[in-house]
Structure formats: C-alpha cells, structure tokens
mmCIF file of C-alpha atoms in Angstrom:
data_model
loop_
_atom_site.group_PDB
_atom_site.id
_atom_site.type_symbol
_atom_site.label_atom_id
_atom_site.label_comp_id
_atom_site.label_asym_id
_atom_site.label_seq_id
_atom_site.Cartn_x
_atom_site.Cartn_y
_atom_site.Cartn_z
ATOM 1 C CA UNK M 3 0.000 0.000 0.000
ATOM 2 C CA UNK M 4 1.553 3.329 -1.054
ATOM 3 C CA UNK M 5 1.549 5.986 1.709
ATOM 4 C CA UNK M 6 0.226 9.733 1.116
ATOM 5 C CA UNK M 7 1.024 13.232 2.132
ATOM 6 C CA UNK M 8 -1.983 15.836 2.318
ATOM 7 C CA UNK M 9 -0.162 18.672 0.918
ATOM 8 C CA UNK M 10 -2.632 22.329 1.533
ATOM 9 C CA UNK M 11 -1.525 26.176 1.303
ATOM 10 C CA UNK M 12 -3.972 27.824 2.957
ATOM 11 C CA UNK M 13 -5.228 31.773 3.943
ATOM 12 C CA UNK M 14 -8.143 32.503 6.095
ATOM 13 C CA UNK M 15 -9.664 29.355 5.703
ATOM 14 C CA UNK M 16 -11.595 29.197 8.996
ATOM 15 C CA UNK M 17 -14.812 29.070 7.647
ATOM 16 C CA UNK M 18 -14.208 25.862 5.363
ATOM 17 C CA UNK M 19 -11.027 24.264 6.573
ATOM 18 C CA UNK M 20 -12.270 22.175 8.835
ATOM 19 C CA UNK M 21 -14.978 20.787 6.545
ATOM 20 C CA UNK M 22 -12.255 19.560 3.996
ATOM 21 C CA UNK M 23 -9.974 18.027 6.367
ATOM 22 C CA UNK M 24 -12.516 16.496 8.299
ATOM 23 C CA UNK M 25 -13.102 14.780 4.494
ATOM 24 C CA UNK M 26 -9.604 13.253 4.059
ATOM 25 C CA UNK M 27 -7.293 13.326 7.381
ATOM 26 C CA UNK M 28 -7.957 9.668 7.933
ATOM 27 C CA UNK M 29 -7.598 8.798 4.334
ATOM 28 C CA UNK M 30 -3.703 10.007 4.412
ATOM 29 C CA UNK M 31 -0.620 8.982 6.639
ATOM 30 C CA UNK M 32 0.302 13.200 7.224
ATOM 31 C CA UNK M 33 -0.931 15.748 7.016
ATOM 32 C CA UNK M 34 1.258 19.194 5.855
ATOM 33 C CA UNK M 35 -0.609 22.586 5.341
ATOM 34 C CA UNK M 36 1.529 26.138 4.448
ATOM 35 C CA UNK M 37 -0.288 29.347 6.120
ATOM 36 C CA UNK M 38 0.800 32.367 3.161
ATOM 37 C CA UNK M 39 -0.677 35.053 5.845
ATOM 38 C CA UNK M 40 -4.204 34.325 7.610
ATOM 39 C CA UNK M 41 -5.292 36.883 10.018
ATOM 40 C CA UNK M 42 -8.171 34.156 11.230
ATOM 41 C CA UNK M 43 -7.728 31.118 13.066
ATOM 42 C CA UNK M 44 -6.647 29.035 10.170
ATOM 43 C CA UNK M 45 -3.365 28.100 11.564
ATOM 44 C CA UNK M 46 -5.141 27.204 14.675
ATOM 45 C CA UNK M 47 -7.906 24.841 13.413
ATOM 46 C CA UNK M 48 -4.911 22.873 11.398
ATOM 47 C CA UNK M 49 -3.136 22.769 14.282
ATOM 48 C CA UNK M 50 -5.776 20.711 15.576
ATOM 49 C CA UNK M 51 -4.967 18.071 12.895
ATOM 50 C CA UNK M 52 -1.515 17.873 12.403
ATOM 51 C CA UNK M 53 1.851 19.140 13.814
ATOM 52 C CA UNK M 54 3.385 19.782 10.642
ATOM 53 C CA UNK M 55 1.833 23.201 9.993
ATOM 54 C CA UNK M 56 4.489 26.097 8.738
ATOM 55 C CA UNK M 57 4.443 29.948 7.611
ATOM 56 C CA UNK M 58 5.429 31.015 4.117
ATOM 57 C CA UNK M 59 6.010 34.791 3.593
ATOM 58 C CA UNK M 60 3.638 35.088 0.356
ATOM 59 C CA UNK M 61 5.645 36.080 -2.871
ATOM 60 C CA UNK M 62 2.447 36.474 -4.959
ATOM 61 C CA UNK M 63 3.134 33.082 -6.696
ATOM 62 C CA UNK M 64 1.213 30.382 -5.785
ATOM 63 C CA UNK M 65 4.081 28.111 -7.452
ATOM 64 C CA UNK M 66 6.218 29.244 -4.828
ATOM 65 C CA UNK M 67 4.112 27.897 -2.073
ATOM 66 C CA UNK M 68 3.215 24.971 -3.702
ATOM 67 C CA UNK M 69 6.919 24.300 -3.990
ATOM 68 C CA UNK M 70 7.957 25.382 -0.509
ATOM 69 C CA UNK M 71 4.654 22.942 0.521
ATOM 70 C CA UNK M 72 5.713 20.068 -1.227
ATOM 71 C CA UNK M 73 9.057 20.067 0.172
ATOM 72 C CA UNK M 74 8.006 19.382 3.637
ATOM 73 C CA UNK M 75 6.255 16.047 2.595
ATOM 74 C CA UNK M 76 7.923 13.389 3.368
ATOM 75 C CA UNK M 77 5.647 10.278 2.069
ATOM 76 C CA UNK M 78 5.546 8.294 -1.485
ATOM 77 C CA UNK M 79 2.975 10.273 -2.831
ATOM 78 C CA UNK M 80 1.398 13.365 -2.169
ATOM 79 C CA UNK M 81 -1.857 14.551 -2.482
ATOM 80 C CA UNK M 82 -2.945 18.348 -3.267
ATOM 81 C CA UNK M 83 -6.062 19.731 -1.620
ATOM 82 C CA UNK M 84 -7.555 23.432 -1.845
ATOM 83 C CA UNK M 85 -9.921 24.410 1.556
ATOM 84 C CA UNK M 86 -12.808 24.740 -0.506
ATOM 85 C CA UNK M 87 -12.833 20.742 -1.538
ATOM 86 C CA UNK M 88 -14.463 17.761 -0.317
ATOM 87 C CA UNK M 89 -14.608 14.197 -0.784
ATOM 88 C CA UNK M 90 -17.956 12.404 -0.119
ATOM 89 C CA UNK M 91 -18.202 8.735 1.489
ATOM 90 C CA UNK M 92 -18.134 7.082 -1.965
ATOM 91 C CA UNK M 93 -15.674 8.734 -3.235
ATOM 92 C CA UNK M 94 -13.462 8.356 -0.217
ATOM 93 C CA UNK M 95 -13.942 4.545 -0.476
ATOM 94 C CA UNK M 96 -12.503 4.529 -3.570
ATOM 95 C CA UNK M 97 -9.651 6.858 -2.145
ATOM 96 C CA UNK M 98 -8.815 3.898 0.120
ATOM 97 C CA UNK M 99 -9.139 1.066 -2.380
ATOM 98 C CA UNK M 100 -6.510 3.050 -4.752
ATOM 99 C CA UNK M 101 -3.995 3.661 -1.704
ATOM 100 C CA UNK M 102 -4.283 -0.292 -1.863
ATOM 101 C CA UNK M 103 -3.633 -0.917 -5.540
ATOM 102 C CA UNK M 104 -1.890 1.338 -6.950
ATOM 103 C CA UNK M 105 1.241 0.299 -9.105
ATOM 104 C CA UNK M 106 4.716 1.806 -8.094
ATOM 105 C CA UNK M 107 5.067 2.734 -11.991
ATOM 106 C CA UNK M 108 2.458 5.155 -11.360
ATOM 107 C CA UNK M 109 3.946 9.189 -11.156
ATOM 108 C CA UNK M 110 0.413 11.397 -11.620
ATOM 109 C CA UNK M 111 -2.688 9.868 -10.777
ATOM 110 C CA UNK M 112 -5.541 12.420 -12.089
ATOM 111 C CA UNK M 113 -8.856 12.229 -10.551
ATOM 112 C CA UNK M 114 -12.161 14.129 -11.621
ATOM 113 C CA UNK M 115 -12.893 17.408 -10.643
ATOM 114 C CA UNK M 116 -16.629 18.104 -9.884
ATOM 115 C CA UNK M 117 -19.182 20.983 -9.059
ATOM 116 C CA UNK M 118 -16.941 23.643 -11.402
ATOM 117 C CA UNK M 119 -19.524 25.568 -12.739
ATOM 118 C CA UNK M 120 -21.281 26.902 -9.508
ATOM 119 C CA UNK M 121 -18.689 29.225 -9.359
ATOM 120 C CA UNK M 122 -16.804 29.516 -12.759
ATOM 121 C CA UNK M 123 -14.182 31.965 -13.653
ATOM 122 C CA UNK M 124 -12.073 30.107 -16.503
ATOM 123 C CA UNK M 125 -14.271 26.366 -16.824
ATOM 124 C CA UNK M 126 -16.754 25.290 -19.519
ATOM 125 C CA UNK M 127 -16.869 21.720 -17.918
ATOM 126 C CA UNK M 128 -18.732 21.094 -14.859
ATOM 127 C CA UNK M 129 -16.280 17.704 -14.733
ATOM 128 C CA UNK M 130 -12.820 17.387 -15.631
ATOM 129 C CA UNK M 131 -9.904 15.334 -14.899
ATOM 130 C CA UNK M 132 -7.254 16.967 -13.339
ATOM 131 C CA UNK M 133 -3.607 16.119 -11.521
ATOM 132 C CA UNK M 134 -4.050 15.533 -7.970
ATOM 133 C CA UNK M 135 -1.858 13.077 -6.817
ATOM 134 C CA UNK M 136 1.552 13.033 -7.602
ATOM 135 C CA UNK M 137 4.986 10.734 -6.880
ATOM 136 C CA UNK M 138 6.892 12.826 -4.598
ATOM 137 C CA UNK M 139 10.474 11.761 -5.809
ATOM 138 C CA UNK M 140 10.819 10.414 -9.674
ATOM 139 C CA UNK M 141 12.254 7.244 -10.540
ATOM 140 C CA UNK M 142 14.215 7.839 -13.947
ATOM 141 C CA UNK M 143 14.173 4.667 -16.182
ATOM 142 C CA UNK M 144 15.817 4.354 -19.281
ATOM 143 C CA UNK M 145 13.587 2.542 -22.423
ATOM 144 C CA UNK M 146 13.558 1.443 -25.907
ATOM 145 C CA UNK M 147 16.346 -1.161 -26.651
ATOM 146 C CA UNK M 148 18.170 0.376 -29.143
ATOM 147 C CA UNK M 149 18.974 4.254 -29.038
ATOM 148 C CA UNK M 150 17.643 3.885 -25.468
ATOM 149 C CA UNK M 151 16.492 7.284 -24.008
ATOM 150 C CA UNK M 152 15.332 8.315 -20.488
ATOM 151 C CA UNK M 153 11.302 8.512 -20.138
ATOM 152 C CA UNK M 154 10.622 11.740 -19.687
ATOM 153 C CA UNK M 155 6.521 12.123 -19.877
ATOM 154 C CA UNK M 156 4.858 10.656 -16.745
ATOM 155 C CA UNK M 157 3.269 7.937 -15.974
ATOM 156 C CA UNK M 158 -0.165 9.134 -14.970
ATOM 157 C CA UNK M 159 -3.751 7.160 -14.340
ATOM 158 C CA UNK M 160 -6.603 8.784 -14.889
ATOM 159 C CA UNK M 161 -9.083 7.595 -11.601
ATOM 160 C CA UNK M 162 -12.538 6.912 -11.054
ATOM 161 C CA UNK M 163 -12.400 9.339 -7.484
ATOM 162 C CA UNK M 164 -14.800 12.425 -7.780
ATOM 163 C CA UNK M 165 -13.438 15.665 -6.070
ATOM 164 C CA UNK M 166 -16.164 17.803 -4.652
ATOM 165 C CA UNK M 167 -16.007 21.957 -5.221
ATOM 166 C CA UNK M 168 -17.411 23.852 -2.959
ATOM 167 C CA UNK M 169 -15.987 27.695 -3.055
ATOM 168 C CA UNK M 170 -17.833 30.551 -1.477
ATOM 169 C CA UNK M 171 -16.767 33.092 -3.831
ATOM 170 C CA UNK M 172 -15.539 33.650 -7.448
ATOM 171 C CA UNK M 173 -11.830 34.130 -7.690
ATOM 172 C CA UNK M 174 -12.069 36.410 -10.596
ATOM 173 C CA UNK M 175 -10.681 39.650 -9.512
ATOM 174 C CA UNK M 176 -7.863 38.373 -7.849
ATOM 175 C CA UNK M 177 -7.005 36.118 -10.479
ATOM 176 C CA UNK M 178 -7.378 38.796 -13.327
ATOM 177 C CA UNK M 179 -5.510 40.916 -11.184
ATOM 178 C CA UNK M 180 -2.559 39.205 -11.058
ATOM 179 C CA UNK M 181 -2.724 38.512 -14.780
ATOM 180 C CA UNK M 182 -2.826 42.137 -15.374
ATOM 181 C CA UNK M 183 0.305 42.896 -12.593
ATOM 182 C CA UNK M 184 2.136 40.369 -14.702
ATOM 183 C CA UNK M 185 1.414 42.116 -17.993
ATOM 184 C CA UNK M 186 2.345 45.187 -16.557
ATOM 185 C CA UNK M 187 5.386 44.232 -15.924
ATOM 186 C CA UNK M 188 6.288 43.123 -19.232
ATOM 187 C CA UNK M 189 6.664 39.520 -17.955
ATOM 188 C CA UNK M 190 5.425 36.589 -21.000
ATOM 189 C CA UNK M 191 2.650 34.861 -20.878
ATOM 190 C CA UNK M 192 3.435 31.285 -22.155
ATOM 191 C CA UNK M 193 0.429 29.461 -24.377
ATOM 192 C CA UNK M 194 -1.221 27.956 -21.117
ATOM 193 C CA UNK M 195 -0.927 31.271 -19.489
ATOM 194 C CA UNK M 196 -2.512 33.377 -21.746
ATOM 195 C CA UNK M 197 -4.984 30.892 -22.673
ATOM 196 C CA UNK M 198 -6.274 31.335 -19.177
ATOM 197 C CA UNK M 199 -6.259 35.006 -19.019
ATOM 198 C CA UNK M 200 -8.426 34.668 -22.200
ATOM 199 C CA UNK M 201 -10.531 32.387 -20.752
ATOM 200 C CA UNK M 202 -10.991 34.146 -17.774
ATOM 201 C CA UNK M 203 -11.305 37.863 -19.264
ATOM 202 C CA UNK M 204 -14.026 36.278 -21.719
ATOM 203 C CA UNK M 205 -16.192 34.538 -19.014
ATOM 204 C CA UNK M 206 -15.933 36.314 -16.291
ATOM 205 C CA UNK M 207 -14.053 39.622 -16.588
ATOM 206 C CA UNK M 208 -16.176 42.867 -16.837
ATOM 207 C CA UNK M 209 -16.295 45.384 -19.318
ATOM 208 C CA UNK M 210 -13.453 47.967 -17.900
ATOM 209 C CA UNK M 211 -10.941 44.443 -17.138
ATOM 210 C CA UNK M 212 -11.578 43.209 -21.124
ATOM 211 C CA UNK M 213 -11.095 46.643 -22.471
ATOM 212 C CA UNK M 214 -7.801 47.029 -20.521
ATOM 213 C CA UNK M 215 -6.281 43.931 -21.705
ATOM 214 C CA UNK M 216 -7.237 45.113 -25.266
ATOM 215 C CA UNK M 217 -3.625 46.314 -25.706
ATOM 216 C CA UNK M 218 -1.369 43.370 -24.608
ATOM 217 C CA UNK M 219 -3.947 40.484 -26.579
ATOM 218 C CA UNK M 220 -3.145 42.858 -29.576
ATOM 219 C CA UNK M 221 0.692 42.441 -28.990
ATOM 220 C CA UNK M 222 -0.173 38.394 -28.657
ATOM 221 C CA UNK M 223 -1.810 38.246 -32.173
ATOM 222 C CA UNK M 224 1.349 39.810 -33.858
ATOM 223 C CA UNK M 225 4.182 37.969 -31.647
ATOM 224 C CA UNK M 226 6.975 35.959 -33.422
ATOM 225 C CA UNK M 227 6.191 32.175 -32.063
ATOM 226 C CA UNK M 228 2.298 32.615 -31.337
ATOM 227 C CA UNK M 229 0.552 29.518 -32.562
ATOM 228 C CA UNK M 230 -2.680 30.513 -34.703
ATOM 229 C CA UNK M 231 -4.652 28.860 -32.039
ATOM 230 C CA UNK M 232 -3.347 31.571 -29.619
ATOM 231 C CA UNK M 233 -3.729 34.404 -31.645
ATOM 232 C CA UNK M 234 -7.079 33.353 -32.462
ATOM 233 C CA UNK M 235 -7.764 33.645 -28.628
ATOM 234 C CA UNK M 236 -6.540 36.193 -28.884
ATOM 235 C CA UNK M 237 -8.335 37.688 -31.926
ATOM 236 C CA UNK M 238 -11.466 36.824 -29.537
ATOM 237 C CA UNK M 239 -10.688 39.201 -26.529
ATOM 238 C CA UNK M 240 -9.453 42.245 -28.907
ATOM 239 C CA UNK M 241 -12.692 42.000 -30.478
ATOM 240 C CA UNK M 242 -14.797 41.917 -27.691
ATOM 241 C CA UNK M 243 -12.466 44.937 -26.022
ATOM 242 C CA UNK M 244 -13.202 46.673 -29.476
ATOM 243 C CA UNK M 245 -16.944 46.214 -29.592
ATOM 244 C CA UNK M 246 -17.249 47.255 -25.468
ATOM 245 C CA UNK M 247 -15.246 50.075 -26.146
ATOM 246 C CA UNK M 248 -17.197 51.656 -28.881
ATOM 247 C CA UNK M 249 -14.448 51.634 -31.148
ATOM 248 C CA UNK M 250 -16.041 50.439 -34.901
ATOM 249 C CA UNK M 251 -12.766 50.976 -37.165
ATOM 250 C CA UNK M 252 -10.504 48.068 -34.629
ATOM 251 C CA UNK M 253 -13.763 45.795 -34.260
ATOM 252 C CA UNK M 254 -13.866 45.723 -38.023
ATOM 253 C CA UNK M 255 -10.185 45.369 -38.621
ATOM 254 C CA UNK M 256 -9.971 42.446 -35.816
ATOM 255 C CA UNK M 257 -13.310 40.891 -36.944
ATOM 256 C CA UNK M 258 -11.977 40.498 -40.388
ATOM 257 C CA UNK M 259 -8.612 39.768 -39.478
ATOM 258 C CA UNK M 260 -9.888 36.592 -37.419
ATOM 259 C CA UNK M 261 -12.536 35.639 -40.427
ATOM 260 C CA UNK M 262 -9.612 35.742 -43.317
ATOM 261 C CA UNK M 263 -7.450 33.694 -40.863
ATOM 262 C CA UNK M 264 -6.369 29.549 -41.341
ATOM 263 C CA UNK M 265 -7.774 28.985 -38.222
ATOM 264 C CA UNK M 266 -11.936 28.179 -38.433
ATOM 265 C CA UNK M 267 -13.729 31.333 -37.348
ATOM 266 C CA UNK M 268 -14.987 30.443 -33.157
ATOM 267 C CA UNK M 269 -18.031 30.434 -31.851
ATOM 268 C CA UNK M 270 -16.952 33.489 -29.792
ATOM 269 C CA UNK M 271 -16.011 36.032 -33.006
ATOM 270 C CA UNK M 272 -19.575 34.472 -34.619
ATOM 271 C CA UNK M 273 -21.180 35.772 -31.341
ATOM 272 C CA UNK M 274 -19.259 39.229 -30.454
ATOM 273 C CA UNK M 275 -20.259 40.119 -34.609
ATOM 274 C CA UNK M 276 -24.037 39.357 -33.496
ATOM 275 C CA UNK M 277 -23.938 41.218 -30.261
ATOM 276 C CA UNK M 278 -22.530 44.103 -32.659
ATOM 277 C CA UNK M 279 -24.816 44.163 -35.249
ATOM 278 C CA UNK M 280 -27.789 43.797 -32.336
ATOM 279 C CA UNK M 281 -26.719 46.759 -30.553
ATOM 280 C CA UNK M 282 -26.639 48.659 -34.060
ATOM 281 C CA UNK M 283 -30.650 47.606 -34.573
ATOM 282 C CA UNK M 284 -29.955 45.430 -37.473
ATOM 283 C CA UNK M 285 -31.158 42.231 -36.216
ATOM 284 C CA UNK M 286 -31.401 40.810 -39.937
ATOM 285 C CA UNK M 287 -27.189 40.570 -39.919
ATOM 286 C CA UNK M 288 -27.135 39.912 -35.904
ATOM 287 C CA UNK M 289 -29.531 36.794 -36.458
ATOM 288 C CA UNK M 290 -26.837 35.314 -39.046
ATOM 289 C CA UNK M 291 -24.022 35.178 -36.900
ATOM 290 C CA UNK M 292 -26.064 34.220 -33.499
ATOM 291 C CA UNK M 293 -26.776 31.486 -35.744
ATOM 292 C CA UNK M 294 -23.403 30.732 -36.838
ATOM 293 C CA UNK M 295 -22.488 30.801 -33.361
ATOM 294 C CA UNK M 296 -24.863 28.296 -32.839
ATOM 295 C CA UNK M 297 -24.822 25.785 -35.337
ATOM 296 C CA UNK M 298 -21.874 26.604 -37.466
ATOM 297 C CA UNK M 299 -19.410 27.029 -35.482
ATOM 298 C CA UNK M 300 -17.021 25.781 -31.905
ATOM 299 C CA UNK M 301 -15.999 27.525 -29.475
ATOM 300 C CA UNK M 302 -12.707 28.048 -27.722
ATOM 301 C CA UNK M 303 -13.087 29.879 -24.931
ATOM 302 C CA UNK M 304 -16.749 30.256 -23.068
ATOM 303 C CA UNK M 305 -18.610 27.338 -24.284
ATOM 304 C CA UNK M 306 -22.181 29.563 -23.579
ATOM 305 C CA UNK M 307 -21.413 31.344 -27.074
ATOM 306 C CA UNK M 308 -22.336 28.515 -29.160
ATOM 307 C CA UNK M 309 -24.575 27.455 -26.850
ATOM 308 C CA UNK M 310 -27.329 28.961 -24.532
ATOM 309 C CA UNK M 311 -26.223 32.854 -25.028
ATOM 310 C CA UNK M 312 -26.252 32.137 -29.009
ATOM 311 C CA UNK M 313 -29.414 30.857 -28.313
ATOM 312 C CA UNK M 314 -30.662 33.819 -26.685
ATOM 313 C CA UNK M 315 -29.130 36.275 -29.161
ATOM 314 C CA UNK M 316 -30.751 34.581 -32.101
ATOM 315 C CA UNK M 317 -34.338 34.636 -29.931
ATOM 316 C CA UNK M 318 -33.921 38.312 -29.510
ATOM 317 C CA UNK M 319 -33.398 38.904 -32.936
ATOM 318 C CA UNK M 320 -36.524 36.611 -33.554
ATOM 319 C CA UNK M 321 -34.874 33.959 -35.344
#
C-alpha cells in the first residue's frame, strides 16, 4: 500500500477548513498545510490536525508555495487539496481502495474534478480530470532497446475518485488581477498562461478588465512564435475589447482579421459580430451570426457562445 502526504496552502480558511480536512485526514498517513498570511484562526484549526503546519512569507506566486509545501512532505505520494474541496463517502472509499492498488510505476494519478460551474471563472466543464496526486520523488528509467532514451513524460492514471467543489466566492478579480500585474510588468505569458487570461477575461471579466487587456492580446496576435490557435484567442478578446469600447474601425479590422485567418472562425467572433450588429438595430445581420455561433461554429473559450447565449441572441433577434 503506497503511503500519502496531504499537501494544503492555505489563507483565512476558517470558515471551510475544517470541513475539507474532516473529508480526508484519515484517508492520508500526514498531514502538511503552508499558512501564506491568515489573520483568522486558520493556523489554529490545522493545528488541531496535524503538527506539521508552517508559515510562508507570500511572494504572490502560488508556485512558490506549492513548492515550498511540497518540500516538507515526506511520504511516497502526495496529495494536493484546496480548503474549498471535499470528498464524499463514496468517493473516499474509492480513495482507500486506490492507496491499496496502486502500481509503483504510477507518477500522476488524475482524478475528476466536480461541481466547477457553480462558481466559474475560466471552466466550460462542470467535470474534468485533473492532476491531484503526484509521486513525490521520480524514478528515472531508461527505455527502448536500441537508441535507449530516459522517459521523460509521466506515468499518470486517470481515476474513477470524484473531487467535490465547494468555493464561497468567485476568484475572478484576484485572479485577473494578477494577470494584469504580470502584464504590466512586461513579464510573457506562455500558451497555457494566456490561454487562461483569455478564458478568464471572456467569461468572467467585466467590461473595464476586457477593455484594458485590449492592448497586450493585440501584442499576442502579432508575436513571433504565437501559434494561430493563440492568436485566435486572442483575436477573440481584442474584439470583444473593441466592440465594449465603442471603437467600430478596430472591431472591423480584428473581426476580419480573425474571419480571413487559417484557423476556423470560433463560436466566440460568430457571437461578439451578433452582439454588434444587435446593438446597431440590425437584427437581420445579428440573427446570421447568433446562428453561426450556434450551429456553425465551436468555441474556444466560453462554451455559452455557441450554446445557450447564441441561443438567446438569435431569440432576440426573432430567429
């Protein structure tokens, strides 16, 4: 049976802490949380449920935390845990039963994320797989028997365990607002990155927080080494900025820009052209592309535009 560190970072958890650990303590062999700076009786209530409970002066990366958090484990595998997550009785069976079975080969074991969309900021799923238990030191094997090579992609196994989320609050403006601190400072946004600053700007960011990325996604479409599929994401945010803003002449040129491109025209560009035309009275050309966004088209970021807010577009326009 593999053993299991319960690896947290927590700040002013009091309200919900107790709720998740009283969900897994028994399912793990220790227990290590990281307090970045509560002002509440986090520390306190963890206290009550483990010894190994330390400080970490918050650098405004959670990768730093993470890191400083996972170096304090000291079992075979660790497991990663927000406050806000639970684990029901079923699901916690098959927490035990894995602990049993589990091969040694095993690196990542992913296991399903549920309950996303109560509170979404950058989801379109209400279930996805995601990377929650991990091998806390790597065993490097060498494969192939001729021009042998080190494996270098993990081994991971996707589970059948269900992860419960159950936030109080969006995360959107702090989220966004470290996006746009690290945009400010000129720091790059790799593909994953900036994918989920688009994501987030598009589903949840308001007006004022689209319209002041409008600048940097502009840079994005024109950098050397952006994939089309980025600059397409791109192309979606600019666009929307453009049309918030009031500003025809760019939500023309972007519009256009993102229809003439190789990439197939999203869902979200279909949508953005409808809300456009809408808002202009011409319902004729704003019922075409709510209906492109609909049935024509995918989409890439917010799932809703080629779905139920196509939908409604299309309605208004009495199509």
């Amino acid at each position: 049976m593999i053993t299991v560190s319960l690896c947290m970072i927590v700040k002013n958890e009091e309200r919900i802490l107790r709720r998740c650990l009283d969900t897994v303590a028994d399912l793990v062999d220790e227990i290590v949380i990281v307090d970045t700076g509560s002002t509440d009786r986090t520390k306190e209530i963890a206290a009550q449920y483990t010894e190994n409970v330390y400080d970490f002066v918050w650098t405004g990366n959670f990768s730093d935390a993470r890191n400083f958090a996972f170096s304090k484990c000291t079992m075979a595998y660790i497991y990663t845990a927000d406050a806000d997550e639970v684990i029901d009785q079923e699901n916690r069976k098959r927490f035990r039963d894995l602990k049993q079975v589990l091969l040694p080969e095993i690196e990542i074991v992913q296991m399903k994320y549920g309950n996303q969309l109560q509170y979404s900021t950058i989801y379109n799923f209400d279930e996805e797989y995601r990377p929650k238990l991990y091998k806390r030191l790597r065993e490097f094997v060498w494969e192939y028997p001729i021009h042998e090579a080190v494996r270098l992609t993990p081994v991971i196994y996707d589970s059948d365990i269900v992860i419960t989320h159950l936030p109080e609050a969006l995360h959107t403006g702090r989220d966004i607002a470290a996006f746009e601190k690290m945009t400010a400072a000129g720091e790059y946004l790799d593909r994953k990155l900036c994918g989920l600053y688009a994501r987030e700007l598009f589903i949840s960011g308001s007006a004022e927080q689209v319209i002041g990325a409008r600048e940097y996604f502009k840079r994005v479409i024109e950098e050397e080494g952006r994939t089309p599929a980025e600059q397409m994401e791109a192309f979606c945010i600019v666009v929307r900025a453009c049309r918030l803003a009031g500003d025809t002449a760019d939500f023309y040129k972007y519009a256009m820009r993102a229809t003439a491109s190789d990439e197939e025209l999203p869902s979200e560009i279909c949508y953005e052209l409808g809300c456009f035309y809408r808002e202009r009275g011409d319902l004729q050309e704003a019922a075409m592309w709510f209906y492109n966004a609909l049935h024509e088209t995918e989409s890439i970021l917010d799932k809703r535009c080629s779905g139920e807010l196509a939908g409604e577009g299309l309605s208004a326009c009495g199509g």
